[in-house]
Amino acid sequence: MTLELYPASAHNAFHGTALQYPHHIDEAVQQIHGACQGLGTDEKTLISVLGSKSPETRNLIALRYKELYRQPLKSLLKSETSGDFGRLLRMISTPLPETEAQILRDATQGMGTTESLIVQILSGRSNDEMNILKRTYFDLVGKDLAVTLNSELSGDFRKVVMAVLQSSQVPYNPAVHNAAKAEEEATALYKAGQGRLGTNEEVFIGILVKAPPEFLKMMDSVYVAKYNNNIAKAVDKEFSGDAKKSLNYIVRSTIDPYPAIAEVFEKTMKGFGTDETGLSTALVRYQSVLPYVKAAYKKLYHEELRDRISGETSGDYKRLLLEVFDAPQDLPRSKGVGSSGVGISAASSPAYLSTQTSYAASTSSLHSSAQGYSATPAYPTSAGQQRHWIHQ
């Protein structure tokens, strides 16, 4: 599944569509500005005004603040706040494409960002959102994203990242992506990996990153039937290190995205200590699909994601995390706004509500904590069941 994570105003700004700012956007801008004036900072106001907003509303607030005060909102908040709380505030006060571009910049400058974030940001994007990200990165850094990543990364991990970055999303076409083609590609994948001595990385990676989600599911079913293990296990056998982790994430997030995203959340909190940067990044990036991620998390780990986050964090940082977690959702964006990808809506989730391939069951080794996971979790199926599909 191709997930569209950017709010409508980010797409509109990219395509040159004039933005309109409702009165409540200006009110929020004034409240935020006032909270940072005088002696001390009013963190409570910042949490309630910024944290409680939907992604679309926050994006408009960030754009409007820069128009009115001639400086980015994140610059104001950087001077007024610090630590994990300040970092999360800056993330939610920055347009999401710019936040992602900054993460990619940090990752190539040794700023402590894990390699896994690079692939999470680049994979599963619609062509439109990939173009938005590339231009935003160039505007922020002054360099082409592909040139930067090619020069800074190495080995099989670089091959994976460059293939993802340079491969356009191919629309699923039943006339082309049929059973015969699935068998052909599954066989080619086997011959590039498990069926030979050594791995033909370029062919193997290319097949995986170019396959539409529906077609990759078909390929996986064929692979299981012919070779007695699924594609994810083939990746485990043929790759190692960051390349293996990245390809596994690409396969799982393409075939079954919400459990893969739920695992991203869990990894930030598992073991000794919490990866606050990773947790903040996951919450901000996946806020638009959070209802589905919450359901997947509950199925996998038998615990509410909100409770898990609450137990792992504290102070103003915890309060802001939970405010963002509880914030309303935007209405699903129309498919017709400059993109071939899909938004998340009740209409776009039936694949989750019907029996899928045996993939979820056959990847149980990838979810050691997820015993009993079902391929048909109880995701929200209607506007009444989903949480606040509204414009705030």
Coordinates of C-alpha atoms in Angstrom, one line a residue:
M1 CA 0.0 0.0 0.0
T2 CA 1.2 3.5 -0.9
L3 CA 0.6 5.8 2.1
E4 CA 0.2 9.5 1.6
L5 CA 1.4 11.2 4.8
Y6 CA 1.5 14.9 3.8
P7 CA -1.5 17.1 4.6
A8 CA -3.4 18.6 1.7
S9 CA -1.8 22.1 2.2
A10 CA 1.6 20.6 1.6
H11 CA 0.5 19.2 -1.7
N12 CA -1.2 22.5 -2.6
A13 CA 1.9 24.5 -1.8
F14 CA 4.0 22.3 -4.0
H15 CA 1.6 22.6 -6.9
G16 CA 1.3 26.4 -6.5
T17 CA -2.3 26.4 -5.3
A18 CA -3.1 29.5 -3.2
L19 CA -3.6 28.7 0.4
Q20 CA -6.4 30.1 2.5
Y21 CA -6.1 30.7 6.2
P22 CA -9.3 30.5 8.3
H23 CA -9.7 32.8 11.2
H24 CA -8.9 30.1 13.7
I25 CA -5.4 29.7 12.1
D26 CA -4.6 33.4 12.8
E27 CA -5.9 33.0 16.4
A28 CA -3.6 30.0 17.0
V29 CA -0.6 31.9 15.6
Q30 CA -1.3 34.8 17.9
Q31 CA -1.6 32.4 20.9
I32 CA 1.6 30.7 20.1
H33 CA 3.5 34.0 19.6
G34 CA 2.1 35.3 22.9
A35 CA 3.2 32.2 24.8
C36 CA 6.8 32.9 23.9
Q37 CA 6.8 36.6 24.8
G38 CA 7.9 38.1 28.1
L39 CA 9.7 36.4 30.9
G40 CA 9.6 32.6 30.5
T41 CA 7.7 30.4 28.1
D42 CA 4.1 29.2 28.6
E43 CA 4.6 25.5 27.8
K44 CA 1.1 24.6 28.7
T45 CA -0.3 26.9 26.0
L46 CA 2.1 25.6 23.4
I47 CA 1.1 22.0 24.2
S48 CA -2.7 22.8 24.1
V49 CA -2.6 25.0 21.0
L50 CA -0.1 23.1 18.8
G51 CA -0.4 19.5 20.1
S52 CA -4.1 19.4 19.9
K53 CA -4.3 20.2 16.2
S54 CA -4.6 17.9 13.2
P55 CA -1.6 17.7 10.8
E56 CA -3.4 19.9 8.2
T57 CA -4.1 22.6 10.8
R58 CA -0.5 22.5 12.2
N59 CA 0.8 22.8 8.7
L60 CA -1.3 25.9 8.0
I61 CA -0.2 27.4 11.4
A62 CA 3.5 26.9 10.5
L63 CA 3.0 28.5 7.0
R64 CA 0.9 31.4 8.4
Y65 CA 3.4 32.2 11.2
K66 CA 6.2 32.6 8.7
E67 CA 4.0 34.9 6.6
L68 CA 3.1 37.1 9.6
Y69 CA 6.4 37.2 11.5
R70 CA 9.0 36.7 8.8
Q71 CA 10.6 33.8 10.6
P72 CA 9.9 30.0 10.8
L73 CA 7.8 29.0 13.8
K74 CA 10.4 26.3 14.5
S75 CA 13.1 29.0 15.0
L76 CA 11.0 30.8 17.6
L77 CA 10.4 27.5 19.5
K78 CA 14.0 26.5 19.2
S79 CA 15.0 29.6 21.1
E80 CA 12.3 29.1 23.8
T81 CA 12.4 25.3 24.4
S82 CA 14.9 22.5 24.7
G83 CA 15.4 18.7 25.1
D84 CA 13.0 16.1 23.8
F85 CA 10.0 18.4 24.5
G86 CA 11.6 21.2 22.4
R87 CA 12.5 18.7 19.6
L88 CA 8.9 17.4 19.3
L89 CA 7.6 21.0 19.4
R90 CA 9.8 21.9 16.5
M91 CA 8.7 18.8 14.6
I92 CA 5.0 19.6 14.9
S93 CA 5.6 23.3 14.1
T94 CA 7.4 22.5 10.8
P95 CA 5.7 21.3 7.6
L96 CA 6.1 17.5 7.5
P97 CA 8.1 17.5 4.2
E98 CA 10.7 19.9 5.8
T99 CA 10.8 17.7 9.0
E100 CA 11.6 14.7 6.9
A101 CA 14.2 16.6 4.8
Q102 CA 15.9 17.7 8.1
I103 CA 16.0 14.1 9.3
L104 CA 17.6 13.0 6.1
R105 CA 20.1 15.8 6.4
D106 CA 21.0 14.8 9.9
A107 CA 21.4 11.2 8.9
T108 CA 24.1 12.1 6.3
Q109 CA 25.9 14.5 8.7
G110 CA 26.4 12.0 11.6
M111 CA 23.8 13.7 13.8
G112 CA 22.7 10.4 15.5
T113 CA 19.8 9.6 13.2
T114 CA 19.7 5.8 12.6
E115 CA 19.8 4.4 9.1
S116 CA 16.4 2.9 9.5
L117 CA 14.8 6.3 9.4
I118 CA 16.2 6.9 6.0
V119 CA 14.4 3.9 4.5
Q120 CA 11.2 4.6 6.5
I121 CA 11.0 8.1 5.0
L122 CA 11.8 7.1 1.5
S123 CA 9.9 3.8 1.0
G124 CA 6.2 3.5 0.2
R125 CA 5.8 7.1 -1.0
S126 CA 3.6 8.2 -3.9
N127 CA 5.5 9.8 -6.8
D128 CA 3.9 13.1 -5.8
E129 CA 5.1 13.0 -2.2
M130 CA 8.6 11.8 -3.3
N131 CA 8.8 14.8 -5.6
I132 CA 7.7 17.1 -2.7
L133 CA 10.4 15.6 -0.4
K134 CA 13.1 15.9 -3.0
R135 CA 12.4 19.6 -3.7
T136 CA 12.1 20.4 0.0
Y137 CA 15.4 18.7 0.6
F138 CA 17.0 20.8 -2.2
D139 CA 15.5 24.0 -0.8
L140 CA 16.7 23.2 2.7
V141 CA 20.2 21.9 1.9
G142 CA 21.0 23.2 -1.5
K143 CA 22.0 19.8 -2.8
D144 CA 20.2 17.0 -4.7
L145 CA 19.0 14.3 -2.3
A146 CA 20.2 11.5 -4.6
V147 CA 23.6 12.9 -5.0
T148 CA 24.0 13.4 -1.2
L149 CA 22.8 9.9 -0.3
N150 CA 24.9 8.3 -3.1
S151 CA 28.1 10.0 -1.7
E152 CA 27.4 9.5 2.0
L153 CA 26.2 5.9 2.1
S154 CA 28.0 2.7 1.1
G155 CA 27.6 -1.0 0.4
D156 CA 24.3 -2.9 -0.1
F157 CA 22.5 -0.3 2.0
R158 CA 23.4 2.4 -0.5
K159 CA 22.1 0.1 -3.3
V160 CA 18.8 -0.3 -1.4
V161 CA 18.4 3.4 -0.7
M162 CA 19.3 4.5 -4.2
A163 CA 16.9 2.0 -5.8
V164 CA 14.0 3.2 -3.6
L165 CA 14.8 6.8 -4.3
Q166 CA 15.1 6.4 -8.1
S167 CA 12.2 4.0 -8.7
S168 CA 8.9 5.6 -9.5
Q169 CA 5.8 4.0 -8.2
V170 CA 4.2 1.9 -10.9
P171 CA 0.4 1.8 -10.8
Y172 CA -1.1 -1.7 -10.4
N173 CA -2.5 -2.9 -13.7
P174 CA -4.3 -6.3 -13.6
A175 CA -3.7 -6.8 -17.3
V176 CA 0.1 -6.6 -16.7
H177 CA 0.4 -7.7 -13.1
N178 CA -1.2 -11.0 -13.5
A179 CA -0.5 -14.5 -12.2
A180 CA 1.9 -15.4 -15.0
K181 CA 3.9 -12.2 -14.4
A182 CA 3.9 -12.9 -10.6
E183 CA 5.4 -16.3 -11.2
E184 CA 8.0 -14.9 -13.6
E185 CA 9.1 -12.3 -11.2
A186 CA 9.1 -14.6 -8.2
T187 CA 11.3 -17.0 -10.2
A188 CA 13.6 -14.2 -11.2
L189 CA 13.9 -13.1 -7.5
Y190 CA 14.8 -16.7 -6.5
K191 CA 17.4 -16.9 -9.3
A192 CA 18.9 -13.6 -8.1
G193 CA 19.1 -14.8 -4.5
Q194 CA 18.5 -18.2 -3.0
G195 CA 18.9 -20.0 -6.4
R196 CA 22.5 -19.1 -7.0
L197 CA 25.8 -18.9 -5.2
G198 CA 26.1 -15.3 -4.1
T199 CA 23.4 -12.6 -4.6
N200 CA 22.7 -10.5 -7.6
E201 CA 21.9 -7.5 -5.4
E202 CA 20.8 -5.1 -8.2
V203 CA 18.3 -7.5 -9.7
F204 CA 17.0 -8.7 -6.3
I205 CA 16.5 -5.2 -5.0
G206 CA 15.1 -3.8 -8.2
I207 CA 12.4 -6.4 -8.4
L208 CA 11.3 -5.6 -4.8
V209 CA 11.2 -1.8 -5.0
K210 CA 9.5 -1.7 -8.4
A211 CA 6.6 -4.0 -7.6
P212 CA 3.2 -2.4 -6.9
P213 CA 1.8 -3.5 -3.4
E214 CA -0.9 -5.7 -4.9
F215 CA 1.6 -7.4 -7.2
L216 CA 4.2 -7.9 -4.4
K217 CA 1.5 -9.8 -2.5
M218 CA 0.9 -12.0 -5.5
M219 CA 4.7 -12.6 -5.9
D220 CA 5.0 -13.5 -2.2
S221 CA 2.2 -16.1 -2.5
V222 CA 4.0 -17.7 -5.5
Y223 CA 7.3 -17.6 -3.7
V224 CA 5.9 -19.4 -0.7
A225 CA 4.3 -22.0 -2.9
K226 CA 7.4 -22.7 -5.0
Y227 CA 10.2 -22.3 -2.5
N228 CA 8.7 -23.0 0.9
N229 CA 9.6 -19.6 2.4
N230 CA 8.4 -16.1 1.9
I231 CA 10.2 -13.1 0.4
A232 CA 11.1 -11.7 3.8
K233 CA 12.9 -14.8 4.8
A234 CA 14.7 -14.8 1.4
V235 CA 15.9 -11.3 2.3
D236 CA 17.1 -12.6 5.7
K237 CA 19.2 -15.3 3.9
E238 CA 20.7 -13.1 1.2
F239 CA 21.4 -9.8 3.0
S240 CA 22.9 -8.6 6.3
G241 CA 23.1 -5.4 8.4
D242 CA 21.3 -2.3 7.4
A243 CA 20.5 -3.6 3.9
K244 CA 18.7 -6.6 5.4
K245 CA 16.7 -4.5 7.9
S246 CA 15.8 -2.0 5.2
L247 CA 14.6 -4.6 2.6
N248 CA 12.6 -6.4 5.3
Y249 CA 10.9 -3.1 6.2
I250 CA 10.2 -2.4 2.6
V251 CA 8.6 -5.8 2.0
R252 CA 6.6 -5.8 5.2
S253 CA 5.4 -2.2 4.9
T254 CA 4.4 -2.7 1.3
I255 CA 2.4 -5.9 1.9
D256 CA 1.1 -5.1 5.3
P257 CA 1.9 -1.5 6.3
Y258 CA 0.2 -1.0 9.7
P259 CA 1.8 -3.9 11.6
A260 CA 5.2 -2.7 10.2
I261 CA 4.6 0.8 11.5
A262 CA 3.4 -0.6 14.8
E263 CA 6.7 -2.4 15.1
V264 CA 8.5 0.9 14.4
F265 CA 6.8 2.4 17.5
E266 CA 7.6 -0.6 19.6
K267 CA 11.3 -0.6 18.7
T268 CA 11.6 3.0 20.0
M269 CA 10.5 1.9 23.4
K270 CA 11.8 -1.7 23.7
G271 CA 14.7 -2.6 26.0
F272 CA 16.7 -0.3 28.1
G273 CA 15.9 3.4 27.6
T274 CA 13.6 5.1 25.1
D275 CA 14.6 6.4 21.7
E276 CA 12.8 9.7 22.1
T277 CA 13.8 11.0 18.7
G278 CA 12.6 7.9 17.0
L279 CA 9.3 7.9 18.9
S280 CA 8.7 11.6 18.1
T281 CA 9.4 11.0 14.5
A282 CA 7.1 8.0 14.3
L283 CA 4.2 9.9 15.9
V284 CA 4.5 12.9 13.7
R285 CA 5.0 11.0 10.5
Y286 CA 2.3 8.5 11.0
Q287 CA -0.3 10.7 12.7
S288 CA -2.5 10.6 9.6
V289 CA -2.8 6.8 9.8
L290 CA -2.8 6.5 13.6
P291 CA -6.2 4.8 13.9
Y292 CA -5.0 1.9 11.9
V293 CA -1.6 1.7 13.6
K294 CA -3.3 1.7 17.0
A295 CA -5.4 -1.3 16.0
A296 CA -2.4 -3.1 14.6
Y297 CA -0.3 -2.4 17.7
K298 CA -3.1 -3.8 20.0
K299 CA -3.2 -7.0 17.9
L300 CA 0.5 -7.4 17.9
Y301 CA 1.4 -6.5 21.5
H302 CA -1.8 -6.9 23.4
E303 CA -1.5 -3.4 24.8
E304 CA -2.8 0.0 23.9
L305 CA -0.2 2.1 22.1
R306 CA -1.2 5.2 24.1
D307 CA -0.6 3.3 27.4
R308 CA 2.8 2.1 26.2
I309 CA 3.9 5.7 25.3
S310 CA 2.5 7.0 28.6
G311 CA 4.5 4.5 30.6
E312 CA 7.8 5.2 28.8
T313 CA 7.8 9.0 28.9
S314 CA 7.4 11.8 31.5
G315 CA 7.0 15.6 32.0
D316 CA 6.1 18.1 29.4
Y317 CA 7.4 15.7 26.7
K318 CA 4.9 13.1 27.7
R319 CA 2.1 15.6 27.9
L320 CA 2.9 16.9 24.4
L321 CA 3.2 13.3 23.0
L322 CA -0.2 12.4 24.3
E323 CA -1.8 15.6 23.1
V324 CA -0.6 14.9 19.6
F325 CA -1.6 11.2 19.9
D326 CA -5.2 12.3 20.8
A327 CA -5.4 15.1 18.2
P328 CA -8.2 14.9 15.6
Q329 CA -7.6 13.4 12.2
D330 CA -8.0 15.3 8.9
L331 CA -10.6 14.3 6.4
P332 CA -9.0 12.0 3.8
R333 CA -7.4 13.9 1.0
S334 CA -8.9 13.6 -2.4
K335 CA -7.0 11.3 -4.7
G336 CA -7.2 13.8 -7.5
V337 CA -4.9 16.4 -5.9
G338 CA -1.8 16.0 -8.0
S339 CA -1.1 12.4 -7.0
S340 CA -1.5 8.8 -8.1
G341 CA -1.2 7.6 -4.5
V342 CA -4.0 6.8 -2.1
G343 CA -5.1 8.6 1.0
I344 CA -6.3 6.7 4.0
S345 CA -10.1 6.4 4.3
A346 CA -12.7 3.9 5.0
A347 CA -12.8 3.3 1.3
S348 CA -9.0 2.6 1.1
S349 CA -8.8 0.1 3.9
P350 CA -10.9 -3.0 2.7
A351 CA -7.7 -4.9 2.0
Y352 CA -7.2 -4.9 5.8
L353 CA -10.7 -6.1 6.4
S354 CA -10.6 -9.1 4.1
T355 CA -8.4 -12.2 4.1
Q356 CA -5.0 -11.4 2.7
T357 CA -2.2 -13.8 1.7
S358 CA -0.6 -16.1 4.1
Y359 CA 2.1 -13.5 4.5
A360 CA 1.2 -12.2 8.0
A361 CA 1.2 -15.7 9.4
S362 CA 4.4 -16.7 7.6
T363 CA 6.3 -13.7 9.0
S364 CA 5.6 -14.5 12.6
S365 CA 9.4 -14.8 13.2
L366 CA 9.6 -11.1 12.4
H367 CA 7.2 -10.3 15.2
S368 CA 8.6 -12.2 18.2
S369 CA 6.2 -10.4 20.5
A370 CA 3.3 -10.8 18.2
Q371 CA 2.0 -14.3 18.7
G372 CA -1.5 -14.8 17.6
Y373 CA -1.5 -11.9 15.1
S374 CA -4.4 -12.2 12.7
A375 CA -4.3 -11.0 9.0
T376 CA -7.7 -9.5 9.5
P377 CA -7.4 -7.1 12.5
A378 CA -10.4 -5.0 13.6
Y379 CA -9.4 -1.8 11.9
P380 CA -11.9 1.2 11.9
T381 CA -14.2 0.6 8.9
S382 CA -16.4 3.6 8.9
A383 CA -16.3 7.3 9.6
G384 CA -18.3 6.6 12.8
Q385 CA -15.7 4.1 14.1
Q386 CA -12.7 6.2 13.1
R387 CA -11.5 8.9 15.4
H388 CA -12.4 12.5 14.4
W389 CA -12.0 12.5 10.6
I390 CA -12.5 16.2 10.7
H391 CA -10.8 19.5 9.7
Q392 CA -10.1 21.3 12.8

